[in-house]
Amino acid sequence: MFQHISAHIFLTVLMYIFIFLSMRIMGKREIGKLSVFDLTISIMIAEIAVLVIEDIERPIYDGIVPMATLVLIQVLVAQLSLKSRKLRLLVDGKPSILISDGKLHRGEMRRQRYNIDDLLLQLRGQNIDSPADVEFAILETSGQLTVIEKNKGVSSSNQSGNSSSGAKQGNQKGDSGESGSGSVKLPSHKIRYEGLPIPLIMDGKVQDQNLEMIGKTRFWLRTQIRQKGVADFRDVFLCSIDHKGKIYVDRL
Protein backbone atom coordinates (compact mmCIF):
# COMPACT_ATOMS: atom_id res chain seq x y z
CA MET A 1 0.00 0.00 0.00
CA PHE A 2 2.71 2.47 1.05
CA GLN A 3 4.78 1.52 -2.00
CA HIS A 4 1.79 2.13 -4.27
CA ILE A 5 1.17 5.60 -2.79
CA SER A 6 4.88 6.44 -2.96
CA ALA A 7 4.95 5.53 -6.65
CA HIS A 8 2.01 7.90 -7.35
CA ILE A 9 3.69 10.69 -5.40
CA PHE A 10 6.95 10.18 -7.26
CA LEU A 11 5.23 10.20 -10.68
CA THR A 12 3.19 13.28 -9.77
CA VAL A 13 6.28 15.22 -8.71
CA LEU A 14 8.19 14.03 -11.77
CA MET A 15 5.38 15.06 -14.16
CA TYR A 16 5.08 18.41 -12.38
CA ILE A 17 8.79 19.11 -12.84
CA PHE A 18 8.74 18.00 -16.48
CA ILE A 19 5.64 20.07 -17.35
CA PHE A 20 7.10 23.09 -15.54
CA LEU A 21 10.32 22.79 -17.53
CA SER A 22 8.33 22.26 -20.73
CA MET A 23 6.36 25.46 -20.20
CA ARG A 24 9.57 27.35 -19.48
CA ILE A 25 11.11 26.03 -22.69
CA MET A 26 8.02 26.88 -24.77
CA GLY A 27 8.06 30.46 -23.46
CA LYS A 28 5.67 33.01 -22.02
CA ARG A 29 3.35 32.78 -25.01
CA GLU A 30 2.19 29.38 -23.79
CA ILE A 31 0.88 30.79 -20.49
CA GLY A 32 -0.71 33.88 -22.03
CA LYS A 33 -3.83 34.04 -24.17
CA LEU A 34 -3.63 30.69 -25.93
CA SER A 35 -4.13 30.24 -29.64
CA VAL A 36 -5.72 27.03 -30.93
CA PHE A 37 -2.26 25.59 -31.58
CA ASP A 38 -0.99 26.41 -28.09
CA LEU A 39 -4.17 25.13 -26.47
CA THR A 40 -3.90 21.82 -28.33
CA ILE A 41 -0.30 21.35 -27.20
CA SER A 42 -1.17 22.18 -23.59
CA ILE A 43 -4.14 19.78 -23.48
CA MET A 44 -2.15 16.92 -24.98
CA ILE A 45 0.71 17.39 -22.50
CA ALA A 46 -1.75 17.40 -19.60
CA GLU A 47 -3.50 14.25 -20.84
CA ILE A 48 -0.23 12.37 -21.31
CA ALA A 49 0.88 13.34 -17.80
CA VAL A 50 -2.40 12.02 -16.34
CA LEU A 51 -1.99 8.68 -18.11
CA VAL A 52 1.49 8.24 -16.67
CA ILE A 53 0.40 9.15 -13.12
CA GLU A 54 -2.66 6.87 -13.17
CA ASP A 55 -0.81 3.78 -14.40
CA ILE A 56 2.28 3.22 -12.27
CA GLU A 57 3.04 0.05 -14.23
CA ARG A 58 3.54 2.09 -17.40
CA PRO A 59 7.21 2.92 -18.13
CA ILE A 60 7.98 6.59 -17.48
CA TYR A 61 9.44 7.06 -20.96
CA ASP A 62 5.98 6.27 -22.40
CA GLY A 63 5.01 9.72 -21.11
CA ILE A 64 8.32 11.58 -21.30
CA VAL A 65 8.97 10.84 -24.98
CA PRO A 66 5.55 12.04 -26.31
CA MET A 67 5.68 15.14 -24.10
CA ALA A 68 9.20 15.98 -25.24
CA THR A 69 8.04 15.50 -28.85
CA LEU A 70 5.19 17.99 -28.33
CA VAL A 71 7.57 20.52 -26.79
CA LEU A 72 9.92 20.12 -29.75
CA ILE A 73 7.04 20.61 -32.21
CA GLN A 74 5.91 23.77 -30.42
CA VAL A 75 9.41 25.27 -30.33
CA LEU A 76 10.09 24.45 -34.00
CA VAL A 77 6.77 25.88 -35.17
CA ALA A 78 7.28 29.01 -33.07
CA GLN A 79 10.76 29.51 -34.57
CA LEU A 80 9.56 28.94 -38.13
CA SER A 81 6.57 31.25 -37.64
CA LEU A 82 8.98 34.09 -36.78
CA LYS A 83 10.20 33.94 -40.37
CA SER A 84 6.99 33.08 -42.20
CA ARG A 85 3.76 35.07 -41.97
CA LYS A 86 1.97 32.42 -44.04
CA LEU A 87 2.80 29.84 -41.38
CA ARG A 88 1.62 32.21 -38.63
CA LEU A 89 -1.72 32.65 -40.40
CA LEU A 90 -1.99 28.89 -40.95
CA VAL A 91 -1.24 28.03 -37.31
CA ASP A 92 -2.87 30.92 -35.45
CA GLY A 93 -5.38 32.24 -37.97
CA LYS A 94 -6.09 35.95 -38.33
CA PRO A 95 -8.17 38.42 -36.29
CA SER A 96 -11.78 38.99 -37.31
CA ILE A 97 -13.51 42.38 -37.31
CA LEU A 98 -16.99 41.99 -35.81
CA ILE A 99 -17.88 45.70 -35.58
CA SER A 100 -16.61 48.66 -37.55
CA ASP A 101 -17.91 52.21 -37.19
CA GLY A 102 -20.81 50.97 -35.11
CA LYS A 103 -21.98 48.46 -37.73
CA LEU A 104 -22.19 44.74 -37.02
CA HIS A 105 -20.49 42.37 -39.47
CA ARG A 106 -23.03 39.60 -39.27
CA GLY A 107 -21.38 37.50 -41.97
CA GLU A 108 -18.12 37.40 -40.03
CA MET A 109 -20.00 36.67 -36.81
CA ARG A 110 -21.66 33.68 -38.48
CA ARG A 111 -18.31 32.40 -39.76
CA GLN A 112 -16.86 32.61 -36.25
CA ARG A 113 -20.08 31.22 -34.68
CA TYR A 114 -20.18 34.32 -32.47
CA ASN A 115 -23.76 35.21 -31.57
CA ILE A 116 -25.10 38.62 -30.62
CA ASP A 117 -25.50 37.64 -26.97
CA ASP A 118 -21.80 36.78 -26.75
CA LEU A 119 -20.90 40.09 -28.35
CA LEU A 120 -23.14 42.22 -26.13
CA LEU A 121 -21.88 40.38 -23.05
CA GLN A 122 -18.28 41.21 -23.98
CA LEU A 123 -19.17 44.85 -24.66
CA ARG A 124 -20.98 45.22 -21.34
CA GLY A 125 -17.96 43.72 -19.59
CA GLN A 126 -15.96 46.63 -21.00
CA ASN A 127 -18.54 49.25 -19.96
CA ILE A 128 -19.92 49.77 -23.46
CA ASP A 129 -23.68 49.96 -23.74
CA SER A 130 -24.21 49.89 -27.49
CA PRO A 131 -22.36 48.72 -30.63
CA ALA A 132 -23.00 52.24 -31.96
CA ASP A 133 -20.28 53.48 -29.57
CA VAL A 134 -17.69 51.10 -31.05
CA GLU A 135 -15.21 52.08 -33.73
CA PHE A 136 -13.81 48.56 -33.97
CA ALA A 137 -14.43 45.25 -32.21
CA ILE A 138 -11.80 42.71 -33.19
CA LEU A 139 -11.95 39.03 -32.26
CA GLU A 140 -8.31 38.09 -31.75
CA THR A 141 -6.85 34.69 -32.58
CA SER A 142 -6.69 33.95 -28.84
CA GLY A 143 -10.48 34.42 -28.55
CA GLN A 144 -10.13 37.76 -26.77
CA LEU A 145 -12.37 40.59 -27.98
CA THR A 146 -10.48 43.86 -28.37
CA VAL A 147 -12.74 46.90 -28.47
CA ILE A 148 -11.78 50.34 -29.71
CA GLU A 149 -14.33 52.97 -28.79
CA LYS A 150 -15.06 55.95 -30.97
CA ASN A 151 -12.71 58.83 -30.14
CA LYS A 152 -11.12 56.76 -27.37
CA GLY A 153 -8.21 54.35 -26.88
CA VAL A 154 -8.14 50.58 -26.79
CA SER A 155 -10.40 48.81 -24.31
CA SER A 156 -9.76 45.14 -23.63
CA SER A 157 -9.70 42.57 -20.86
CA ASN A 158 -6.03 43.36 -20.16
CA GLN A 159 -6.26 47.06 -20.85
CA SER A 160 -3.90 48.33 -18.14
CA GLY A 161 -1.11 45.93 -19.06
CA ASN A 162 -1.36 46.61 -22.77
CA SER A 163 -1.67 50.36 -22.28
CA SER A 164 1.42 50.64 -20.09
CA SER A 165 3.54 48.40 -22.29
CA GLY A 166 2.28 50.12 -25.41
CA ALA A 167 3.15 53.51 -23.95
CA LYS A 168 6.66 52.36 -23.08
CA GLN A 169 7.22 50.94 -26.55
CA GLY A 170 5.83 54.05 -28.12
CA ASN A 171 8.16 56.25 -26.08
CA GLN A 172 11.13 54.10 -26.93
CA LYS A 173 10.40 54.23 -30.64
CA GLY A 174 9.69 57.92 -30.44
CA ASP A 175 13.05 58.54 -28.79
CA SER A 176 14.85 56.55 -31.45
CA GLY A 177 13.07 58.43 -34.23
CA GLU A 178 11.71 55.29 -35.89
CA SER A 179 7.99 55.92 -35.96
CA GLY A 180 7.93 59.53 -37.03
CA SER A 181 5.13 62.02 -36.51
CA GLY A 182 4.13 62.69 -40.11
CA SER A 183 1.03 61.33 -41.76
CA VAL A 184 -0.07 60.51 -45.28
CA LYS A 185 -3.33 61.76 -46.71
CA LEU A 186 -5.47 58.80 -47.71
CA PRO A 187 -9.17 58.46 -48.43
CA SER A 188 -10.61 57.16 -45.17
CA HIS A 189 -12.80 54.59 -46.92
CA LYS A 190 -9.68 52.93 -48.31
CA ILE A 191 -8.43 51.55 -45.02
CA ARG A 192 -10.89 52.48 -42.30
CA TYR A 193 -12.59 49.11 -42.06
CA GLU A 194 -9.71 46.76 -42.81
CA GLY A 195 -8.03 46.62 -39.41
CA LEU A 196 -5.91 48.81 -37.19
CA PRO A 197 -3.31 49.32 -38.47
CA ILE A 198 -2.60 47.84 -41.90
CA PRO A 199 0.83 46.20 -42.30
CA LEU A 200 2.67 47.26 -45.45
CA ILE A 201 5.95 45.43 -44.71
CA MET A 202 6.35 42.44 -42.41
CA ASP A 203 9.63 40.64 -41.79
CA GLY A 204 11.21 42.48 -44.73
CA LYS A 205 8.47 41.42 -47.17
CA VAL A 206 6.13 43.91 -48.84
CA GLN A 207 2.43 43.17 -48.42
CA ASP A 208 1.39 44.00 -51.99
CA GLN A 209 -2.28 43.21 -51.39
CA ASN A 210 -2.47 45.85 -48.66
CA LEU A 211 -0.61 48.36 -50.81
CA GLU A 212 -3.10 47.80 -53.60
CA MET A 213 -5.98 48.20 -51.17
CA ILE A 214 -4.88 51.69 -50.14
CA GLY A 215 -4.09 52.66 -53.72
CA LYS A 216 -0.31 52.95 -53.30
CA THR A 217 2.73 51.44 -55.04
CA ARG A 218 6.08 50.01 -54.02
CA PHE A 219 7.74 53.18 -55.30
CA TRP A 220 5.64 55.25 -52.88
CA LEU A 221 6.40 52.84 -50.05
CA ARG A 222 10.14 52.94 -50.74
CA THR A 223 10.01 56.73 -50.60
CA GLN A 224 8.24 56.60 -47.24
CA ILE A 225 10.73 54.26 -45.60
CA ARG A 226 13.68 56.25 -46.98
CA GLN A 227 12.27 59.30 -45.23
CA LYS A 228 12.59 57.24 -42.03
CA GLY A 229 16.23 56.48 -42.83
CA VAL A 230 15.74 52.92 -44.16
CA ALA A 231 17.23 52.10 -47.57
CA ASP A 232 15.65 48.74 -48.39
CA PHE A 233 12.48 46.78 -47.71
CA ARG A 234 14.57 43.92 -46.32
CA ASP A 235 15.76 46.18 -43.50
CA VAL A 236 12.21 46.71 -42.19
CA PHE A 237 10.75 44.45 -39.52
CA LEU A 238 7.35 46.18 -39.57
CA CYS A 239 5.92 49.09 -41.52
CA SER A 240 2.25 49.88 -41.02
CA ILE A 241 -0.26 52.62 -41.67
CA ASP A 242 -3.34 53.47 -39.59
CA HIS A 243 -6.70 54.88 -40.64
CA LYS A 244 -5.37 58.41 -40.08
CA GLY A 245 -2.57 57.87 -42.59
CA LYS A 246 0.20 57.76 -39.97
CA ILE A 247 3.11 55.51 -40.90
CA TYR A 248 5.08 53.45 -38.41
CA VAL A 249 8.47 51.91 -39.26
CA ASP A 250 10.53 49.52 -37.15
CA ARG A 251 13.89 48.27 -38.42
CA LEU A 252 15.20 44.73 -38.33
mmCIF file of C-alpha atoms in Angstrom:
data_model
loop_
_atom_site.group_PDB
_atom_site.id
_atom_site.type_symbol
_atom_site.label_atom_id
_atom_site.label_comp_id
_atom_site.label_asym_id
_atom_site.label_seq_id
_atom_site.Cartn_x
_atom_site.Cartn_y
_atom_site.Cartn_z
ATOM 1 C CA MET A 1 0.000 0.000 0.000
ATOM 2 C CA PHE A 2 2.715 2.474 1.046
ATOM 3 C CA GLN A 3 4.783 1.517 -2.001
ATOM 4 C CA HIS A 4 1.788 2.130 -4.265
ATOM 5 C CA ILE A 5 1.172 5.599 -2.791
ATOM 6 C CA SER A 6 4.885 6.438 -2.964
ATOM 7 C CA ALA A 7 4.946 5.532 -6.653
ATOM 8 C CA HIS A 8 2.008 7.901 -7.352
ATOM 9 C CA ILE A 9 3.688 10.694 -5.395
ATOM 10 C CA PHE A 10 6.954 10.177 -7.260
ATOM 11 C CA LEU A 11 5.228 10.196 -10.680
ATOM 12 C CA THR A 12 3.194 13.282 -9.769
ATOM 13 C CA VAL A 13 6.279 15.216 -8.707
ATOM 14 C CA LEU A 14 8.187 14.027 -11.773
ATOM 15 C CA MET A 15 5.379 15.061 -14.155
ATOM 16 C CA TYR A 16 5.081 18.413 -12.380
ATOM 17 C CA ILE A 17 8.790 19.106 -12.841
ATOM 18 C CA PHE A 18 8.739 17.999 -16.476
ATOM 19 C CA ILE A 19 5.637 20.068 -17.346
ATOM 20 C CA PHE A 20 7.104 23.086 -15.540
ATOM 21 C CA LEU A 21 10.323 22.792 -17.532
ATOM 22 C CA SER A 22 8.328 22.261 -20.735
ATOM 23 C CA MET A 23 6.365 25.464 -20.196
ATOM 24 C CA ARG A 24 9.571 27.352 -19.485
ATOM 25 C CA ILE A 25 11.108 26.035 -22.695
ATOM 26 C CA MET A 26 8.018 26.883 -24.769
ATOM 27 C CA GLY A 27 8.059 30.457 -23.464
ATOM 28 C CA LYS A 28 5.666 33.014 -22.020
ATOM 29 C CA ARG A 29 3.354 32.780 -25.012
ATOM 30 C CA GLU A 30 2.186 29.375 -23.787
ATOM 31 C CA ILE A 31 0.880 30.795 -20.495
ATOM 32 C CA GLY A 32 -0.710 33.876 -22.031
ATOM 33 C CA LYS A 33 -3.828 34.037 -24.169
ATOM 34 C CA LEU A 34 -3.627 30.687 -25.928
ATOM 35 C CA SER A 35 -4.129 30.244 -29.639
ATOM 36 C CA VAL A 36 -5.725 27.034 -30.934
ATOM 37 C CA PHE A 37 -2.263 25.588 -31.585
ATOM 38 C CA ASP A 38 -0.992 26.405 -28.088
ATOM 39 C CA LEU A 39 -4.174 25.129 -26.469
ATOM 40 C CA THR A 40 -3.900 21.823 -28.333
ATOM 41 C CA ILE A 41 -0.300 21.348 -27.198
ATOM 42 C CA SER A 42 -1.170 22.176 -23.586
ATOM 43 C CA ILE A 43 -4.141 19.778 -23.479
ATOM 44 C CA MET A 44 -2.149 16.917 -24.981
ATOM 45 C CA ILE A 45 0.710 17.391 -22.504
ATOM 46 C CA ALA A 46 -1.752 17.404 -19.603
ATOM 47 C CA GLU A 47 -3.505 14.249 -20.844
ATOM 48 C CA ILE A 48 -0.234 12.372 -21.310
ATOM 49 C CA ALA A 49 0.876 13.337 -17.796
ATOM 50 C CA VAL A 50 -2.405 12.022 -16.337
ATOM 51 C CA LEU A 51 -1.985 8.676 -18.113
ATOM 52 C CA VAL A 52 1.492 8.239 -16.667
ATOM 53 C CA ILE A 53 0.404 9.151 -13.124
ATOM 54 C CA GLU A 54 -2.657 6.868 -13.172
ATOM 55 C CA ASP A 55 -0.814 3.783 -14.402
ATOM 56 C CA ILE A 56 2.281 3.217 -12.268
ATOM 57 C CA GLU A 57 3.040 0.046 -14.233
ATOM 58 C CA ARG A 58 3.538 2.094 -17.399
ATOM 59 C CA PRO A 59 7.207 2.922 -18.132
ATOM 60 C CA ILE A 60 7.983 6.592 -17.480
ATOM 61 C CA TYR A 61 9.444 7.056 -20.962
ATOM 62 C CA ASP A 62 5.979 6.273 -22.396
ATOM 63 C CA GLY A 63 5.011 9.723 -21.113
ATOM 64 C CA ILE A 64 8.324 11.583 -21.299
ATOM 65 C CA VAL A 65 8.970 10.838 -24.981
ATOM 66 C CA PRO A 66 5.548 12.038 -26.308
ATOM 67 C CA MET A 67 5.677 15.140 -24.102
ATOM 68 C CA ALA A 68 9.203 15.980 -25.243
ATOM 69 C CA THR A 69 8.044 15.498 -28.845
ATOM 70 C CA LEU A 70 5.190 17.987 -28.331
ATOM 71 C CA VAL A 71 7.573 20.523 -26.788
ATOM 72 C CA LEU A 72 9.916 20.120 -29.750
ATOM 73 C CA ILE A 73 7.037 20.612 -32.210
ATOM 74 C CA GLN A 74 5.908 23.769 -30.417
ATOM 75 C CA VAL A 75 9.407 25.269 -30.325
ATOM 76 C CA LEU A 76 10.088 24.455 -33.996
ATOM 77 C CA VAL A 77 6.767 25.875 -35.173
ATOM 78 C CA ALA A 78 7.283 29.006 -33.072
ATOM 79 C CA GLN A 79 10.760 29.511 -34.569
ATOM 80 C CA LEU A 80 9.556 28.945 -38.129
ATOM 81 C CA SER A 81 6.574 31.254 -37.640
ATOM 82 C CA LEU A 82 8.975 34.085 -36.777
ATOM 83 C CA LYS A 83 10.198 33.940 -40.375
ATOM 84 C CA SER A 84 6.987 33.080 -42.205
ATOM 85 C CA ARG A 85 3.762 35.072 -41.975
ATOM 86 C CA LYS A 86 1.968 32.415 -44.039
ATOM 87 C CA LEU A 87 2.798 29.839 -41.383
ATOM 88 C CA ARG A 88 1.615 32.209 -38.631
ATOM 89 C CA LEU A 89 -1.717 32.646 -40.397
ATOM 90 C CA LEU A 90 -1.989 28.885 -40.949
ATOM 91 C CA VAL A 91 -1.245 28.030 -37.314
ATOM 92 C CA ASP A 92 -2.867 30.917 -35.453
ATOM 93 C CA GLY A 93 -5.385 32.241 -37.969
ATOM 94 C CA LYS A 94 -6.091 35.954 -38.329
ATOM 95 C CA PRO A 95 -8.167 38.424 -36.291
ATOM 96 C CA SER A 96 -11.780 38.993 -37.312
ATOM 97 C CA ILE A 97 -13.509 42.377 -37.308
ATOM 98 C CA LEU A 98 -16.989 41.990 -35.812
ATOM 99 C CA ILE A 99 -17.881 45.698 -35.579
ATOM 100 C CA SER A 100 -16.611 48.664 -37.554
ATOM 101 C CA ASP A 101 -17.909 52.215 -37.194
ATOM 102 C CA GLY A 102 -20.814 50.970 -35.105
ATOM 103 C CA LYS A 103 -21.982 48.458 -37.729
ATOM 104 C CA LEU A 104 -22.188 44.736 -37.021
ATOM 105 C CA HIS A 105 -20.494 42.374 -39.474
ATOM 106 C CA ARG A 106 -23.027 39.598 -39.270
ATOM 107 C CA GLY A 107 -21.382 37.502 -41.969
ATOM 108 C CA GLU A 108 -18.120 37.404 -40.030
ATOM 109 C CA MET A 109 -19.997 36.668 -36.810
ATOM 110 C CA ARG A 110 -21.656 33.678 -38.481
ATOM 111 C CA ARG A 111 -18.305 32.402 -39.762
ATOM 112 C CA GLN A 112 -16.859 32.612 -36.247
ATOM 113 C CA ARG A 113 -20.080 31.217 -34.679
ATOM 114 C CA TYR A 114 -20.178 34.321 -32.473
ATOM 115 C CA ASN A 115 -23.757 35.209 -31.574
ATOM 116 C CA ILE A 116 -25.102 38.617 -30.621
ATOM 117 C CA ASP A 117 -25.501 37.638 -26.968
ATOM 118 C CA ASP A 118 -21.801 36.780 -26.748
ATOM 119 C CA LEU A 119 -20.898 40.086 -28.350
ATOM 120 C CA LEU A 120 -23.142 42.220 -26.131
ATOM 121 C CA LEU A 121 -21.880 40.377 -23.054
ATOM 122 C CA GLN A 122 -18.278 41.208 -23.983
ATOM 123 C CA LEU A 123 -19.171 44.851 -24.664
ATOM 124 C CA ARG A 124 -20.981 45.219 -21.338
ATOM 125 C CA GLY A 125 -17.958 43.723 -19.595
ATOM 126 C CA GLN A 126 -15.957 46.630 -21.000
ATOM 127 C CA ASN A 127 -18.541 49.251 -19.960
ATOM 128 C CA ILE A 128 -19.917 49.774 -23.465
ATOM 129 C CA ASP A 129 -23.680 49.955 -23.742
ATOM 130 C CA SER A 130 -24.207 49.886 -27.490
ATOM 131 C CA PRO A 131 -22.364 48.724 -30.634
ATOM 132 C CA ALA A 132 -23.003 52.242 -31.956
ATOM 133 C CA ASP A 133 -20.283 53.479 -29.572
ATOM 134 C CA VAL A 134 -17.687 51.099 -31.045
ATOM 135 C CA GLU A 135 -15.207 52.079 -33.729
ATOM 136 C CA PHE A 136 -13.805 48.559 -33.974
ATOM 137 C CA ALA A 137 -14.435 45.253 -32.214
ATOM 138 C CA ILE A 138 -11.803 42.709 -33.187
ATOM 139 C CA LEU A 139 -11.947 39.033 -32.259
ATOM 140 C CA GLU A 140 -8.305 38.091 -31.749
ATOM 141 C CA THR A 141 -6.847 34.689 -32.576
ATOM 142 C CA SER A 142 -6.695 33.947 -28.836
ATOM 143 C CA GLY A 143 -10.478 34.418 -28.550
ATOM 144 C CA GLN A 144 -10.131 37.757 -26.766
ATOM 145 C CA LEU A 145 -12.370 40.590 -27.981
ATOM 146 C CA THR A 146 -10.476 43.865 -28.372
ATOM 147 C CA VAL A 147 -12.743 46.901 -28.466
ATOM 148 C CA ILE A 148 -11.779 50.342 -29.714
ATOM 149 C CA GLU A 149 -14.334 52.967 -28.785
ATOM 150 C CA LYS A 150 -15.065 55.947 -30.968
ATOM 151 C CA ASN A 151 -12.705 58.828 -30.139
ATOM 152 C CA LYS A 152 -11.121 56.756 -27.372
ATOM 153 C CA GLY A 153 -8.213 54.345 -26.875
ATOM 154 C CA VAL A 154 -8.138 50.578 -26.786
ATOM 155 C CA SER A 155 -10.396 48.813 -24.309
ATOM 156 C CA SER A 156 -9.760 45.139 -23.625
ATOM 157 C CA SER A 157 -9.703 42.572 -20.856
ATOM 158 C CA ASN A 158 -6.035 43.359 -20.164
ATOM 159 C CA GLN A 159 -6.258 47.063 -20.846
ATOM 160 C CA SER A 160 -3.903 48.327 -18.143
ATOM 161 C CA GLY A 161 -1.111 45.928 -19.064
ATOM 162 C CA ASN A 162 -1.361 46.609 -22.771
ATOM 163 C CA SER A 163 -1.669 50.362 -22.277
ATOM 164 C CA SER A 164 1.416 50.643 -20.095
ATOM 165 C CA SER A 165 3.543 48.403 -22.289
ATOM 166 C CA GLY A 166 2.284 50.124 -25.409
ATOM 167 C CA ALA A 167 3.147 53.512 -23.952
ATOM 168 C CA LYS A 168 6.663 52.360 -23.077
ATOM 169 C CA GLN A 169 7.221 50.943 -26.549
ATOM 170 C CA GLY A 170 5.827 54.055 -28.124
ATOM 171 C CA ASN A 171 8.157 56.254 -26.079
ATOM 172 C CA GLN A 172 11.132 54.099 -26.931
ATOM 173 C CA LYS A 173 10.403 54.233 -30.642
ATOM 174 C CA GLY A 174 9.692 57.917 -30.441
ATOM 175 C CA ASP A 175 13.055 58.541 -28.791
ATOM 176 C CA SER A 176 14.851 56.554 -31.453
ATOM 177 C CA GLY A 177 13.068 58.427 -34.227
ATOM 178 C CA GLU A 178 11.713 55.291 -35.887
ATOM 179 C CA SER A 179 7.988 55.919 -35.956
ATOM 180 C CA GLY A 180 7.931 59.531 -37.026
ATOM 181 C CA SER A 181 5.132 62.018 -36.509
ATOM 182 C CA GLY A 182 4.135 62.690 -40.105
ATOM 183 C CA SER A 183 1.033 61.331 -41.756
ATOM 184 C CA VAL A 184 -0.067 60.511 -45.279
ATOM 185 C CA LYS A 185 -3.331 61.761 -46.711
ATOM 186 C CA LEU A 186 -5.465 58.799 -47.706
ATOM 187 C CA PRO A 187 -9.167 58.460 -48.430
ATOM 188 C CA SER A 188 -10.607 57.156 -45.168
ATOM 189 C CA HIS A 189 -12.799 54.585 -46.919
ATOM 190 C CA LYS A 190 -9.684 52.925 -48.314
ATOM 191 C CA ILE A 191 -8.430 51.554 -45.021
ATOM 192 C CA ARG A 192 -10.886 52.483 -42.304
ATOM 193 C CA TYR A 193 -12.591 49.111 -42.056
ATOM 194 C CA GLU A 194 -9.708 46.761 -42.807
ATOM 195 C CA GLY A 195 -8.028 46.624 -39.412
ATOM 196 C CA LEU A 196 -5.910 48.814 -37.190
ATOM 197 C CA PRO A 197 -3.306 49.324 -38.466
ATOM 198 C CA ILE A 198 -2.602 47.839 -41.903
ATOM 199 C CA PRO A 199 0.832 46.199 -42.296
ATOM 200 C CA LEU A 200 2.667 47.258 -45.450
ATOM 201 C CA ILE A 201 5.948 45.435 -44.714
ATOM 202 C CA MET A 202 6.353 42.444 -42.415
ATOM 203 C CA ASP A 203 9.635 40.635 -41.791
ATOM 204 C CA GLY A 204 11.206 42.480 -44.732
ATOM 205 C CA LYS A 205 8.466 41.417 -47.173
ATOM 206 C CA VAL A 206 6.133 43.906 -48.840
ATOM 207 C CA GLN A 207 2.426 43.171 -48.417
ATOM 208 C CA ASP A 208 1.392 44.001 -51.993
ATOM 209 C CA GLN A 209 -2.281 43.210 -51.393
ATOM 210 C CA ASN A 210 -2.468 45.847 -48.659
ATOM 211 C CA LEU A 211 -0.607 48.360 -50.805
ATOM 212 C CA GLU A 212 -3.100 47.804 -53.601
ATOM 213 C CA MET A 213 -5.977 48.196 -51.172
ATOM 214 C CA ILE A 214 -4.877 51.688 -50.138
ATOM 215 C CA GLY A 215 -4.087 52.656 -53.717
ATOM 216 C CA LYS A 216 -0.314 52.946 -53.299
ATOM 217 C CA THR A 217 2.731 51.442 -55.039
ATOM 218 C CA ARG A 218 6.076 50.006 -54.020
ATOM 219 C CA PHE A 219 7.741 53.179 -55.298
ATOM 220 C CA TRP A 220 5.636 55.246 -52.882
ATOM 221 C CA LEU A 221 6.402 52.840 -50.048
ATOM 222 C CA ARG A 222 10.144 52.942 -50.739
ATOM 223 C CA THR A 223 10.005 56.733 -50.599
ATOM 224 C CA GLN A 224 8.238 56.595 -47.239
ATOM 225 C CA ILE A 225 10.735 54.259 -45.599
ATOM 226 C CA ARG A 226 13.677 56.246 -46.984
ATOM 227 C CA GLN A 227 12.267 59.295 -45.234
ATOM 228 C CA LYS A 228 12.592 57.240 -42.031
ATOM 229 C CA GLY A 229 16.228 56.483 -42.829
ATOM 230 C CA VAL A 230 15.740 52.922 -44.161
ATOM 231 C CA ALA A 231 17.228 52.104 -47.566
ATOM 232 C CA ASP A 232 15.645 48.743 -48.389
ATOM 233 C CA PHE A 233 12.482 46.777 -47.707
ATOM 234 C CA ARG A 234 14.566 43.921 -46.320
ATOM 235 C CA ASP A 235 15.761 46.177 -43.501
ATOM 236 C CA VAL A 236 12.212 46.712 -42.191
ATOM 237 C CA PHE A 237 10.746 44.451 -39.522
ATOM 238 C CA LEU A 238 7.354 46.181 -39.571
ATOM 239 C CA CYS A 239 5.921 49.088 -41.520
ATOM 240 C CA SER A 240 2.248 49.881 -41.023
ATOM 241 C CA ILE A 241 -0.263 52.623 -41.670
ATOM 242 C CA ASP A 242 -3.338 53.470 -39.591
ATOM 243 C CA HIS A 243 -6.697 54.879 -40.637
ATOM 244 C CA LYS A 244 -5.369 58.413 -40.085
ATOM 245 C CA GLY A 245 -2.567 57.872 -42.585
ATOM 246 C CA LYS A 246 0.199 57.760 -39.973
ATOM 247 C CA ILE A 247 3.110 55.506 -40.905
ATOM 248 C CA TYR A 248 5.079 53.446 -38.406
ATOM 249 C CA VAL A 249 8.465 51.906 -39.255
ATOM 250 C CA ASP A 250 10.532 49.516 -37.148
ATOM 251 C CA ARG A 251 13.891 48.265 -38.421
ATOM 252 C CA LEU A 252 15.198 44.728 -38.332
#
